[in-house]
């Protein structure tokens, strides 16, 4: 299934908001905003992201918005993140989108974090060359608890 990445358009934001309020997706992602239903906070966060040095892309499949992918943070500590609509999970879209984003952003090292039990996301990151380097715990708002997360690093 071919994917495309493009810059985020204002018209993508309502789609992202809907996608990031899917209950099953929230639990899987774990590390989410405190209140994902707060549209004002969502808009403020996206305005900040788009005004920053982050490289943020919309993921398209057959012209449909199916998620987003980004590289953000300070040089030397930059992280990747991505979100794919649950209806598209298991089709290789996250792997293809992250691969395309990594080709666009040659800066290394890059880091990633995922809930330790999010095997799908960990599989995507490893397929894209990330190597687990540490375990940490953090508060996961979507689960209302401290959980274990895996920290990964991409060198080349």
C-alpha positions as MATLAB code, in Angstrom:
seq = 'XXXXXXXXXXXXXXXXXXXXXXXXXXXXXXXXXXXXXXXXXXXXXXXXXXXXXXXXXXXXXXXXXXXXXXXXXXXXXXXXXXXXXXXXXXXXXXXXXXXXXXXXXXXXXXXXXXXXXXXXXXXXXXXXXXXXXXXXXXXXXXXXXXXXXXXXXXXX';
ca = [
       0.000    0.000    0.000;
       1.823    3.151   -1.158;
       1.935    6.049    1.259;
       2.855    9.690    0.807;
       4.019   12.321    3.250;
       3.258   16.011    2.920;
       3.270   19.110    5.089;
       0.386   19.363    7.525;
      -2.581   21.397    6.270;
      -5.114   23.103    8.524;
      -7.739   20.732    7.134;
      -5.776   17.762    8.570;
      -6.231   18.865   12.174;
      -9.881   17.784   12.611;
      -8.898   14.363   11.259;
      -5.944   14.135   13.669;
      -8.204   15.177   16.546;
     -10.683   12.403   15.714;
      -7.897    9.840   15.310;
      -6.263   10.725   18.609;
      -9.545   10.300   20.468;
     -10.054    6.668   19.563;
     -10.158    4.887   22.957;
      -8.192    1.804   21.862;
      -5.518    3.936   20.182;
      -5.170    6.089   23.289;
      -4.590    3.075   25.526;
      -2.022    1.640   23.118;
      -0.148    4.937   22.753;
      -0.327    5.452   26.541;
       1.681    8.699   26.631;
      -0.996   11.106   25.474;
      -2.220   14.555   26.497;
      -3.884   14.676   29.908;
      -7.266   15.361   28.316;
      -7.275   14.335   24.642;
     -10.852   15.604   24.263;
      -9.801   19.215   25.000;
      -9.952   20.711   21.500;
      -8.471   24.059   22.599;
      -5.440   22.307   24.102;
      -5.136   20.152   20.976;
      -5.173   23.237   18.720;
      -2.658   25.081   20.930;
      -0.340   22.067   20.901;
      -0.517   21.739   17.113;
       0.046   25.481   16.645;
       3.160   25.203   18.805;
       4.398   22.112   16.952;
       3.894   23.711   13.541;
       5.672   26.909   14.657;
       8.683   24.986   16.008;
      11.675   23.436   14.282;
       9.858   20.096   14.180;
       9.541   18.293   10.857;
       5.874   17.329   10.833;
       4.156   15.425    8.048;
       0.703   14.148    7.263;
       0.559   10.488    6.232;
      -1.630    9.850    3.191;
      -2.872    6.573    1.721;
      -4.683    6.884   -1.596;
      -5.106   10.583   -0.832;
      -6.762    9.956    2.552;
      -5.287   11.364    5.763;
      -4.421    8.348    7.902;
      -2.047    9.879   10.439;
       0.985   11.998   11.154;
       4.715   11.576   11.678;
       7.257   13.982   13.121;
      10.790   14.597   14.285;
      10.944   17.119   17.123;
      13.148   18.361   19.952;
      16.572   19.842   20.446;
      19.534   18.830   18.230;
      21.235   15.730   19.614;
      18.053   14.800   21.504;
      15.487   14.801   18.702;
      12.753   12.176   18.808;
      10.403   10.643   16.297;
       6.713   10.188   16.830;
       3.885    8.948   14.665;
       0.178    8.205   14.848;
      -1.744    6.015   12.424;
      -5.528    5.683   12.463;
      -6.448    2.339   14.048;
      -8.400    1.347   10.927;
      -5.033    1.184    9.134;
      -2.996   -0.715   11.743;
      -1.177   -3.853   10.616;
      -0.760   -2.790    6.981;
       2.838   -1.531    7.085;
       1.788    2.121    6.899;
       3.625    3.253   10.037;
       6.816    1.520    8.877;
       6.579    3.052    5.396;
       5.809    6.516    6.791;
       8.640    6.420    9.312;
      11.047    5.140    6.661;
      10.091    8.066    4.403;
      10.417   10.565    7.243;
      13.851    9.226    8.210;
      14.991    9.645    4.587;
      13.818   13.262    4.718;
      15.561   13.997    8.038;
      19.163   12.736    7.842;
      20.097   14.057   11.297;
      21.341   11.399   13.699;
      21.116   10.261   16.383;
      17.345   10.175   16.698;
      15.410    8.718   19.592;
      12.008    7.143   20.118;
       9.947    5.963   23.056;
       7.135    3.449   23.217;
       5.154    1.741   25.929;
       6.887   -1.555   26.658;
       3.715   -3.483   25.807;
       3.119   -1.638   22.511;
       4.614   -4.429   20.423;
       3.330   -2.984   17.143;
       5.091    0.336   17.618;
       8.265   -1.329   18.881;
       8.254   -3.576   15.803;
       7.935   -0.519   13.519;
      10.844    1.232   15.231;
      13.129   -1.804   15.073;
      12.276   -2.370   11.383;
      13.339    1.234   10.780;
      16.711    0.667   12.437;
      16.092    1.875   15.983;
      17.801   -0.113   18.729;
      16.425   -0.395   22.275;
      18.861    1.280   24.650;
      17.044    1.724   27.947;
      13.920    1.131   29.962;
      12.223    3.847   31.940;
       8.964    4.444   33.720;
       6.656    7.341   33.144;
       3.133    8.423   33.860;
       0.816    7.399   31.012;
      -2.263    9.658   31.095;
      -4.271    7.331   28.820;
      -3.805    4.520   31.330;
      -3.850    6.595   34.500;
      -0.727    4.873   35.820;
       3.044    4.701   35.741;
       4.112    2.224   33.070;
       7.333    0.945   31.589;
       8.565    2.404   28.342;
      11.373    1.450   25.995;
      13.811    4.116   24.811;
      15.306    3.466   21.361;
      18.087    5.125   19.373;
      18.841    5.387   15.662;
      22.477    6.003   14.717;
      22.509    5.822   10.935;
];
